[in-house]
XYZ file of C-alpha atoms in Angstrom:
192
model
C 173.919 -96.638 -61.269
C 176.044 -94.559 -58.560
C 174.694 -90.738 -58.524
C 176.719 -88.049 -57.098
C 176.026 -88.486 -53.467
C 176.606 -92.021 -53.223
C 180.130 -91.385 -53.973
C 180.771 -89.381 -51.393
C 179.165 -90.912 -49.422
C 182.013 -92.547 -46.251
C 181.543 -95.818 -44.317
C 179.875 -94.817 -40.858
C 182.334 -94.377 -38.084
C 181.370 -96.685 -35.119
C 182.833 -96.254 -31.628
C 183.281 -97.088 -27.867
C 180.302 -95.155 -26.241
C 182.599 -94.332 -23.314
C 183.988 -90.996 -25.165
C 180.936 -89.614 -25.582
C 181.107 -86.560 -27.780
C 183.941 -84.889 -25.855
C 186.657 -83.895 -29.023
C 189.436 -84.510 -26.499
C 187.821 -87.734 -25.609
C 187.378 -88.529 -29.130
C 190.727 -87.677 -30.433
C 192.083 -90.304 -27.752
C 190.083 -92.625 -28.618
C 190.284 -92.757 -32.530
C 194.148 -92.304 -32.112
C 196.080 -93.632 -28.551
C 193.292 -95.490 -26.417
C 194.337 -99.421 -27.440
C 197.414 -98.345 -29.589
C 200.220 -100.240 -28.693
C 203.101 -98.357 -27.165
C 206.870 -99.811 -26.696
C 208.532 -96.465 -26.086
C 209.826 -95.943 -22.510
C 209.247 -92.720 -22.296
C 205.410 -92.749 -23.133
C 205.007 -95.470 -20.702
C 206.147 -92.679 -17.953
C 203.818 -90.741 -19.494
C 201.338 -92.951 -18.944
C 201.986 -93.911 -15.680
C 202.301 -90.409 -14.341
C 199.221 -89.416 -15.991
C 197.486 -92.847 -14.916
C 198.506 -92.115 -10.975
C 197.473 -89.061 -11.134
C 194.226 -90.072 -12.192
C 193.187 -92.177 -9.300
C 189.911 -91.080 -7.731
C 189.583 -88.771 -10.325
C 188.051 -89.009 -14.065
C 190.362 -89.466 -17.125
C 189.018 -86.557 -18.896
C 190.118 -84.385 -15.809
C 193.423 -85.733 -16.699
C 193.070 -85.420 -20.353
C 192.398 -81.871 -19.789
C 195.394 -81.039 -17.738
C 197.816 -83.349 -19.758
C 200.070 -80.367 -21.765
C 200.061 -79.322 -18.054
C 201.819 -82.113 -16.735
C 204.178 -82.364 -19.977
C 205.210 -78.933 -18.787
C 205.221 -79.384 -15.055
C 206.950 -82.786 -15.478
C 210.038 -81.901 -18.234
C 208.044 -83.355 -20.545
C 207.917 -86.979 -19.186
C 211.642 -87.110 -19.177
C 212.414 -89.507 -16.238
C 215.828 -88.942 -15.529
C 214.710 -85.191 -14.975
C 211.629 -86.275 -12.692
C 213.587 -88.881 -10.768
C 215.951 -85.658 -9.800
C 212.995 -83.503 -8.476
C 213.544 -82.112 -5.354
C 211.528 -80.277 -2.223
C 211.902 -77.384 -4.331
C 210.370 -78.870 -7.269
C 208.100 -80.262 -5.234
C 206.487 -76.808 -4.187
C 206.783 -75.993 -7.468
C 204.283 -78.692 -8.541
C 202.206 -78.063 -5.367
C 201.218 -74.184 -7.017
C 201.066 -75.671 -10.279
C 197.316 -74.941 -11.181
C 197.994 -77.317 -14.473
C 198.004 -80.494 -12.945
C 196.333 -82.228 -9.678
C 197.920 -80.633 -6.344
C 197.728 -83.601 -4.564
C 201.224 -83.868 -2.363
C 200.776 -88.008 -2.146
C 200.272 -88.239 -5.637
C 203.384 -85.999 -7.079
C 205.546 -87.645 -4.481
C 204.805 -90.813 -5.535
C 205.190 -89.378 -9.136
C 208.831 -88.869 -8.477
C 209.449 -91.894 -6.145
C 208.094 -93.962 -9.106
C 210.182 -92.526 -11.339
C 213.004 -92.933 -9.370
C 211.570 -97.047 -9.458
C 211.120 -96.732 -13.033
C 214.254 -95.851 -13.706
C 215.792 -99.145 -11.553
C 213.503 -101.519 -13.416
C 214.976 -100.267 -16.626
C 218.276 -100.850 -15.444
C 217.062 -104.511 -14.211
C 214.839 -105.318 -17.447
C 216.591 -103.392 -20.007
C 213.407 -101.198 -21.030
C 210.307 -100.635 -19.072
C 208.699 -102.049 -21.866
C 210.020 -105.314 -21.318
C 209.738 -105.612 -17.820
C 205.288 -105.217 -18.699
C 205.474 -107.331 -21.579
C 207.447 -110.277 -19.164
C 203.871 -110.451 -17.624
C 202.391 -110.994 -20.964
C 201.231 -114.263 -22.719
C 204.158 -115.106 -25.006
C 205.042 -111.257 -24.481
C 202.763 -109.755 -26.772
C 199.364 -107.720 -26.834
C 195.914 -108.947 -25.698
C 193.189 -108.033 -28.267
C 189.837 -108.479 -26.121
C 186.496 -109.280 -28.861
C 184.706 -110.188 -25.827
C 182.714 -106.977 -26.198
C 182.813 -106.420 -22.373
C 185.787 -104.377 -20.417
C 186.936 -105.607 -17.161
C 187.875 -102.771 -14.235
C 191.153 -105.617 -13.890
C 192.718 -109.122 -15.209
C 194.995 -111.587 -13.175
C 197.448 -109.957 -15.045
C 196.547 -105.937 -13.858
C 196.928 -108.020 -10.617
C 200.298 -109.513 -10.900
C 201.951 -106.290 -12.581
C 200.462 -103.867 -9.985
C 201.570 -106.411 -7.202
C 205.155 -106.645 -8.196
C 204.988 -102.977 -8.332
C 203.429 -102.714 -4.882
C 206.371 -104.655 -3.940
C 208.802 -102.653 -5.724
C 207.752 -99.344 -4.004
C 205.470 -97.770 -6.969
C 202.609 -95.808 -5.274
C 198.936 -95.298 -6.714
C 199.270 -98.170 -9.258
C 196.733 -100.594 -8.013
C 195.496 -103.118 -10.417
C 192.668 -100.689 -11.405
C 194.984 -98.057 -12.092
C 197.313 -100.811 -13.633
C 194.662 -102.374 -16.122
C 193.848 -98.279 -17.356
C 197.666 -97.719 -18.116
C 197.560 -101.158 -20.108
C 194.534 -99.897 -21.718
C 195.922 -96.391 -22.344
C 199.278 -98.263 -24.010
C 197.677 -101.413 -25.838
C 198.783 -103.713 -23.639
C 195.307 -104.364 -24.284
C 192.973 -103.573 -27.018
C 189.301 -103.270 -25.788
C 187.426 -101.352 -28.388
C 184.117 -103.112 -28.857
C 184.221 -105.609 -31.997
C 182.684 -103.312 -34.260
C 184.548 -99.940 -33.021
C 186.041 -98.245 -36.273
C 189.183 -97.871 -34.454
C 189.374 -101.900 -33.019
């Protein structure tokens, strides 16, 4: 016989233990960490936010993300790839995202790179999905997260090569995270 409570009573929510109990942390967990993403202009996103991040903690970028939407015409790359010394200084007094003058030069060089392998590829998209096994997502139930795969390692080498700065395979293997190139929620994560 069901009573009242057990009605109402919900499935328990398991997660990754990386976001803690940080709501911002938690809200990109449940809903972008390990989602996959085709859109070209989310992957700038990402890999602005992503190169900004190196050294640093993704919650620091987290934090300062409607920053950098703002700072950055809202991810639009033909507007980034444009940028000049002006906007430059203009992102160096911007207390909403990471002063760092190596990191948003290389955020408009890569854009400026981004923009090139679109041209070559078609989409961004594509171009990260040619380094893909039969093009298409990795779902990981190994229950353990690498720091980097062979493949973080060929993408951020042909990158390397291309000119893109502060995407090491680290950095690389975080943006596939971030866009579900990979999927590596733990097996029994709500959200897997």
């Amino acid at each position: 016989m069901q009573t009242a409570n057990s009605k109402l009573q919900t499935p328990e929510i398991k997660r990754c233990s990386w976001p803690g109990n940080d709501e911002l942390y938690l809200k990109y967990h449940d809903n972008e960490w390990g989602k996959e993403v085709h859109d070209d202009k989310k992957l700038f996103e990402f890999l602005v936010l992503e190169s900004a991040q190196a050294g640093l903690s993704w919650i620091t970028i987290l934090r300062r993300r409607e920053g950098y939407r703002k700072a950055y015409a809202d991810f639009d790359v033909e507007k980034v790839a444009a940028f000049d010394d002006e906007d430059v200084e203009r992102l160096l007094n911007n207390v909403g995202i990471i002063r760092n003058r190596l990191k948003v030069l290389s955020s408009i060089n890569n854009a400026k790179l981004f923009i090139e392998v679109q041209k070559e590829f078609g989409s961004f998209d594509k171009y990260l999905y040619s380094f893909m096994p039969e093009g298409k997502p990795i779902n990981n139930f190994s229950g353990s997260t690498p720091a980097s795969t062979p493949i973080s390692d060929a993408i951020s080498k042909d990158m390397k090569k291309r000119g893109f700065k502060f995407f090491g395979t680290t950095i690389c293997y975080a943006h596939m995270q971030a866009t579900g190139m990979v999927n590596d929620h733990l097996p029994d994560c709500s959200f897997k």
